[in-house]
Amino acid sequence: MSNDVVLETLTEKIQRQDRYIVELQAKLLQARQAAVGNMLGQLRLREAVLLYVGQNADNFEREIAENFGREVAQEVSVSLFVLDNAPVSPEVRETFRKATNHGMNRW
């Protein structure tokens, strides 16, 4: 077996492995998105909500996208309630932020 044949065989094998890795990464991304969507949906069915009490939801969603991917961020944003969008006065919003210690307290 010549060096050229060995090199060609190994190159083909590496290319197959690279395609397989890309395929697995795509499946992982789809599974992650489905898992997040299912989990958030199940929480909503049980009357639990994801409430963002911070003051810049756009930054939060951008951070989620950077850390977990755009698809996961989209699933989260569909189920995310933003305190700043609540139909209450700014004083009530601030009281709620203080009561939750900016997301660090639970009842």
Backbone as a chain_set.jsonl record, in Angstrom:
{"seq": "MSNDVVLETLTEKIQRQDRYIVELQAKLLQARQAAVGNMLGQLRLREAVLLYVGQNADNFEREIAENFGREVAQEVSVSLFVLDNAPVSPEVRETFRKATNHGMNRW", "coords": {"N": [[0.847, -1.171, 0.0], [0.634, 2.102, -0.914], [1.891, 5.298, 0.179], [0.234, 7.337, -0.735], [-2.269, 6.108, -1.071], [-2.854, 5.344, 1.543], [-2.94, 7.872, 2.734], [-5.096, 8.992, 1.309], [-7.174, 7.26, 2.094], [-7.251, 7.72, 4.867], [-7.891, 10.448, 4.85], [-10.463, 10.406, 3.726], [-11.767, 8.965, 5.725], [-11.545, 10.753, 7.881], [-13.051, 12.877, 6.864], [-15.582, 11.672, 6.751], [-16.0, 11.275, 9.487], [-16.013, 13.932, 10.339], [-18.377, 14.841, 9.07], [-20.203, 13.233, 10.412], [-19.909, 14.179, 13.023], [-20.885, 16.811, 12.708], [-23.524, 16.185, 12.101], [-24.335, 14.941, 14.507], [-24.047, 17.111, 16.259], [-26.068, 18.791, 15.292], [-28.311, 17.227, 15.871], [-28.125, 17.175, 18.647], [-28.542, 19.88, 19.24], [-31.196, 20.158, 18.346], [-32.442, 18.376, 20.109], [-31.912, 19.612, 22.552], [-33.316, 22.013, 22.237], [-35.939, 21.019, 21.994], [-36.214, 19.817, 24.499], [-36.033, 21.998, 26.26], [-38.229, 23.518, 25.394], [-40.332, 21.693, 25.928], [-40.071, 21.409, 28.715], [-40.556, 24.05, 29.636], [-43.136, 24.379, 28.68], [-44.487, 22.417, 30.179], [-44.192, 23.511, 32.716], [-45.75, 25.839, 32.451], [-48.252, 24.665, 32.045], [-48.715, 23.792, 34.579], [-49.208, 26.06, 35.909], [-46.994, 27.593, 36.536], [-44.693, 30.183, 36.037], [-42.106, 31.736, 34.097], [-40.478, 34.446, 35.113], [-38.975, 37.43, 34.328], [-37.277, 39.66, 36.212], [-35.447, 41.614, 35.943], [-34.127, 44.662, 34.438], [-33.533, 44.837, 31.766], [-34.552, 43.077, 29.436], [-33.872, 42.444, 26.832], [-31.069, 42.231, 26.824], [-30.842, 40.014, 28.496], [-32.068, 37.983, 26.958], [-30.296, 37.983, 24.827], [-27.953, 37.115, 26.107], [-28.754, 34.53, 26.81], [-28.98, 33.426, 24.245], [-26.292, 33.585, 23.419], [-25.064, 31.868, 25.253], [-26.5, 29.433, 25.134], [-27.497, 29.051, 22.622], [-29.349, 30.186, 19.736], [-31.82, 28.971, 19.189], [-32.655, 27.848, 21.633], [-32.825, 30.185, 23.126], [-34.936, 31.38, 21.806], [-37.034, 29.621, 22.427], [-37.144, 30.038, 25.193], [-37.812, 32.759, 25.279], [-40.405, 32.743, 24.326], [-41.858, 31.764, 26.454], [-41.269, 33.51, 28.448], [-42.058, 35.895, 30.855], [-41.998, 39.339, 31.312], [-41.269, 41.583, 33.768], [-41.19, 44.377, 33.407], [-43.063, 44.741, 31.437], [-45.457, 44.377, 32.652], [-48.808, 45.283, 33.562], [-48.706, 47.379, 35.618], [-47.881, 49.975, 37.987], [-44.721, 51.79, 37.911], [-43.733, 51.939, 40.513], [-44.845, 49.703, 41.792], [-43.62, 47.684, 40.316], [-40.943, 48.078, 41.094], [-41.164, 47.531, 43.809], [-41.797, 44.845, 43.68], [-39.422, 43.87, 42.539], [-37.675, 44.365, 44.654], [-38.841, 42.729, 46.597], [-38.37, 40.228, 45.526], [-35.696, 40.239, 45.661], [-34.267, 40.935, 43.388], [-34.542, 38.602, 41.865], [-33.344, 36.704, 43.464], [-34.663, 35.728, 45.692], [-37.013, 33.333, 46.863], [-40.376, 32.216, 47.373]], "CA": [[0.0, 0.0, 0.0], [1.48, 3.292, -1.013], [1.564, 6.402, 1.086], [-0.89, 8.088, -1.3], [-3.496, 5.363, -0.787], [-3.076, 5.478, 2.988], [-3.339, 9.255, 2.965], [-6.451, 9.168, 0.768], [-8.09, 6.507, 2.956], [-7.379, 8.448, 6.131], [-8.589, 11.701, 4.571], [-11.885, 10.066, 3.577], [-12.285, 8.593, 7.041], [-11.665, 12.0, 8.651], [-14.187, 13.63, 6.323], [-16.8, 10.988, 7.23], [-16.126, 11.58, 10.915], [-16.411, 15.336, 10.441], [-19.805, 14.914, 8.724], [-20.925, 12.583, 11.497], [-19.878, 15.119, 14.155], [-21.82, 17.89, 12.39], [-24.867, 15.609, 12.23], [-24.605, 14.768, 15.937], [-24.223, 18.436, 16.853], [-27.396, 19.262, 14.894], [-29.286, 16.46, 16.652], [-28.042, 17.656, 20.027], [-29.196, 21.179, 19.278], [-32.639, 19.917, 18.238], [-32.893, 17.752, 21.36], [-31.861, 20.643, 23.598], [-34.43, 22.926, 22.005], [-37.18, 20.321, 22.326], [-36.259, 19.606, 25.948], [-36.335, 23.286, 26.892], [-39.614, 23.842, 25.057], [-41.219, 20.794, 26.673], [-40.002, 21.734, 30.135], [-41.25, 25.314, 29.876], [-44.559, 24.117, 28.449], [-45.009, 21.687, 31.337], [-44.305, 24.458, 33.824], [-46.916, 26.701, 32.203], [-49.446, 23.848, 32.285], [-48.875, 23.669, 36.033], [-49.414, 27.426, 36.381], [-45.734, 28.207, 36.946], [-44.228, 31.044, 34.951], [-40.743, 32.248, 34.124], [-40.62, 35.902, 35.185], [-37.727, 38.186, 34.333], [-37.481, 40.848, 37.035], [-34.404, 42.585, 35.612], [-34.616, 45.827, 33.728], [-33.176, 44.825, 30.353], [-34.863, 41.733, 28.95], [-33.157, 42.204, 25.578], [-29.737, 41.725, 27.179], [-31.027, 38.674, 29.038], [-32.305, 37.076, 25.842], [-29.042, 37.919, 24.064], [-27.052, 36.255, 26.88], [-29.233, 33.152, 26.648], [-28.596, 33.016, 22.892], [-24.837, 33.389, 23.383], [-24.666, 30.732, 26.09], [-27.207, 28.186, 24.864], [-27.913, 28.974, 21.224], [-30.485, 31.01, 19.326], [-33.069, 28.205, 19.272], [-33.036, 27.774, 23.052], [-33.244, 31.534, 23.51], [-36.272, 31.612, 21.247], [-37.981, 28.852, 23.248], [-37.271, 30.718, 26.488], [-38.505, 34.044, 25.114], [-41.833, 32.476, 24.125], [-42.465, 31.523, 27.765], [-40.754, 34.479, 29.408], [-42.825, 37.074, 31.209], [-41.078, 40.417, 31.669], [-41.906, 42.462, 34.753], [-41.346, 45.727, 32.86], [-44.25, 44.772, 30.577], [-46.653, 44.152, 33.47], [-49.693, 46.459, 33.609], [-48.707, 47.966, 36.962], [-47.082, 51.202, 38.06], [-43.288, 51.578, 38.144], [-43.503, 51.72, 41.944], [-45.185, 48.304, 42.08], [-42.545, 46.876, 39.725], [-39.754, 48.177, 41.94], [-41.472, 46.803, 45.042], [-41.686, 43.421, 43.355], [-37.991, 43.571, 42.387], [-37.101, 44.307, 45.989], [-39.378, 41.554, 47.287], [-37.702, 39.034, 44.984], [-34.26, 40.483, 45.753], [-33.814, 40.909, 41.995], [-34.511, 37.229, 41.394], [-32.591, 35.825, 44.361], [-35.544, 35.197, 46.74], [-38.162, 32.493, 46.491], [-41.35, 32.073, 48.475]], "C": [[0.897, 1.24, 0.0], [1.009, 4.362, -0.032], [0.371, 7.203, 0.59], [-2.215, 7.419, -0.993], [-3.846, 5.48, 0.695], [-3.581, 6.877, 3.306], [-4.762, 9.506, 2.479], [-7.486, 8.469, 1.637], [-8.314, 7.242, 4.275], [-8.127, 9.766, 5.953], [-10.081, 11.459, 4.434], [-12.509, 9.727, 4.923], [-12.48, 9.835, 7.917], [-12.853, 12.817, 8.167], [-15.507, 12.999, 6.747], [-17.042, 11.305, 8.693], [-16.566, 13.028, 11.124], [-17.888, 15.51, 10.118], [-20.664, 14.322, 9.836], [-20.988, 13.501, 12.721], [-20.858, 16.259, 13.922], [-23.258, 17.397, 12.545], [-25.254, 15.439, 13.697], [-24.816, 16.108, 16.637], [-25.6, 19.002, 16.515], [-28.479, 18.536, 15.685], [-29.299, 16.897, 18.109], [-28.745, 18.993, 20.184], [-30.711, 21.028, 19.221], [-33.184, 19.314, 19.53], [-32.919, 18.761, 22.493], [-33.038, 21.592, 23.466], [-35.748, 22.269, 22.394], [-37.315, 20.141, 23.833], [-36.627, 20.893, 26.668], [-37.791, 23.661, 26.637], [-40.604, 22.989, 25.826], [-41.246, 21.133, 28.156], [-40.782, 23.007, 30.44], [-42.756, 25.154, 29.665], [-45.2, 23.399, 29.625], [-45.138, 22.599, 32.559], [-45.533, 25.345, 33.661], [-48.211, 25.935, 32.446], [-49.74, 23.709, 33.773], [-48.946, 25.039, 36.715], [-48.162, 28.042, 36.993], [-45.222, 29.013, 35.757], [-42.777, 31.445, 35.185], [-40.852, 33.765, 34.028], [-39.244, 36.546, 35.255], [-37.973, 39.488, 35.083], [-36.412, 41.904, 36.797], [-34.984, 43.723, 34.786], [-34.218, 45.87, 32.265], [-33.338, 43.419, 29.805], [-34.137, 41.424, 27.649], [-31.752, 41.666, 25.846], [-29.822, 40.297, 27.7], [-31.205, 37.674, 27.904], [-31.054, 36.92, 24.982], [-28.032, 37.002, 24.777], [-27.455, 34.79, 26.767], [-28.812, 32.621, 25.28], [-27.101, 32.737, 22.806], [-24.415, 32.134, 24.132], [-25.278, 29.402, 25.677], [-27.666, 28.029, 23.425], [-29.19, 29.751, 20.963], [-31.814, 30.26, 19.494], [-33.568, 28.106, 20.708], [-33.518, 29.132, 23.53], [-34.637, 31.841, 22.996], [-37.334, 30.861, 22.047], [-38.207, 29.526, 24.598], [-38.082, 31.993, 26.325], [-39.996, 33.865, 24.893], [-42.544, 32.336, 25.471], [-42.078, 32.554, 28.814], [-41.73, 35.635, 29.606], [-41.834, 38.111, 31.72], [-41.81, 41.39, 32.581], [-42.126, 43.858, 34.201], [-42.556, 45.853, 31.937], [-45.553, 44.573, 31.351], [-47.489, 45.428, 33.546], [-49.844, 47.015, 35.026], [-47.802, 49.193, 36.95], [-45.602, 50.861, 38.266], [-42.968, 51.317, 39.62], [-43.778, 50.271, 42.332], [-44.109, 47.382, 41.519], [-41.311, 46.89, 40.624], [-39.959, 47.454, 43.264], [-41.334, 45.303, 44.81], [-40.217, 43.017, 43.181], [-37.315, 43.452, 43.758], [-37.573, 43.06, 46.735], [-38.712, 40.27, 46.795], [-36.186, 39.135, 45.084], [-33.62, 40.331, 44.37], [-33.604, 39.476, 41.491], [-33.833, 36.251, 42.327], [-33.432, 35.249, 45.496], [-36.63, 34.342, 46.121], [-39.125, 32.479, 47.675], [-41.827, 30.661, 48.497]], "O": [[1.798, 1.377, 0.827], [-0.102, 4.322, 0.497], [-0.421, 7.698, 1.393], [-3.192, 8.101, -0.683], [-5.006, 5.692, 1.05], [-4.539, 7.043, 4.062], [-5.546, 10.161, 3.165], [-8.557, 9.02, 1.892], [-9.449, 7.365, 4.737], [-8.913, 10.155, 6.817], [-10.883, 12.224, 4.969], [-13.628, 10.141, 5.227], [-13.485, 9.943, 8.619], [-13.583, 13.388, 8.977], [-16.456, 13.714, 7.071], [-18.175, 11.576, 9.092], [-17.396, 13.311, 11.988], [-18.587, 16.247, 10.814], [-21.727, 14.852, 10.158], [-22.025, 13.582, 13.38], [-21.588, 16.64, 14.837], [-24.11, 18.118, 13.065], [-26.378, 15.758, 14.084], [-25.672, 16.222, 17.514], [-26.234, 19.628, 17.364], [-29.452, 19.151, 16.121], [-30.358, 16.979, 18.731], [-29.464, 19.209, 21.159], [-31.43, 21.695, 19.964], [-34.259, 19.695, 19.992], [-33.845, 18.765, 23.304], [-33.682, 21.938, 24.456], [-36.582, 22.891, 23.052], [-38.405, 20.294, 24.384], [-37.446, 20.878, 27.587], [-38.502, 24.071, 27.555], [-41.607, 23.498, 26.324], [-42.307, 21.145, 28.78], [-41.573, 23.048, 31.382], [-43.554, 25.738, 30.399], [-46.317, 23.725, 30.026], [-46.081, 22.471, 33.34], [-46.27, 25.576, 34.62], [-49.165, 26.488, 32.992], [-50.891, 23.529, 34.171], [-48.77, 25.157, 37.927], [-48.252, 28.909, 37.863], [-45.31, 28.571, 34.611], [-42.296, 31.486, 36.317], [-41.263, 34.306, 33.001], [-38.448, 36.236, 36.141], [-38.773, 40.319, 34.654], [-36.467, 42.981, 37.391], [-36.175, 43.743, 34.477], [-34.529, 46.842, 31.576], [-32.371, 42.661, 29.721], [-33.816, 40.266, 27.383], [-31.299, 40.746, 25.166], [-28.973, 39.465, 27.382], [-30.558, 36.627, 27.894], [-30.788, 35.834, 24.466], [-27.343, 36.211, 24.132], [-26.6, 33.913, 26.642], [-28.338, 31.49, 25.172], [-26.689, 31.758, 22.185], [-23.512, 31.419, 23.697], [-24.655, 28.354, 25.847], [-28.175, 26.972, 23.052], [-30.007, 29.948, 21.862], [-32.816, 30.852, 19.897], [-34.761, 28.261, 20.97], [-34.508, 29.222, 24.256], [-35.428, 32.491, 23.68], [-38.408, 31.399, 22.316], [-39.335, 29.578, 25.089], [-38.952, 32.281, 27.148], [-40.778, 34.75, 25.239], [-43.697, 32.742, 25.612], [-42.524, 32.467, 29.958], [-42.168, 36.268, 28.646], [-40.926, 37.781, 32.483], [-42.842, 41.95, 32.211], [-43.15, 44.475, 34.495], [-43.023, 46.964, 31.684], [-46.634, 44.598, 30.761], [-46.94, 46.529, 33.591], [-50.949, 47.111, 35.56], [-47.048, 49.409, 36.001], [-45.272, 49.774, 38.738], [-42.045, 50.567, 39.938], [-43.029, 49.68, 43.11], [-43.726, 46.408, 42.167], [-40.708, 45.848, 40.883], [-39.032, 46.833, 43.784], [-40.81, 44.583, 45.66], [-39.814, 41.942, 43.625], [-36.496, 42.562, 43.988], [-36.786, 42.413, 47.426], [-38.516, 39.333, 47.569], [-35.469, 38.233, 44.649], [-32.582, 39.689, 44.21], [-32.634, 39.178, 40.794], [-33.752, 35.065, 42.008], [-32.961, 34.359, 46.205], [-37.099, 34.595, 45.011], [-38.734, 32.701, 48.82], [-42.652, 30.301, 49.337]]}, "num_chains": 1, "name": "protein.A"}
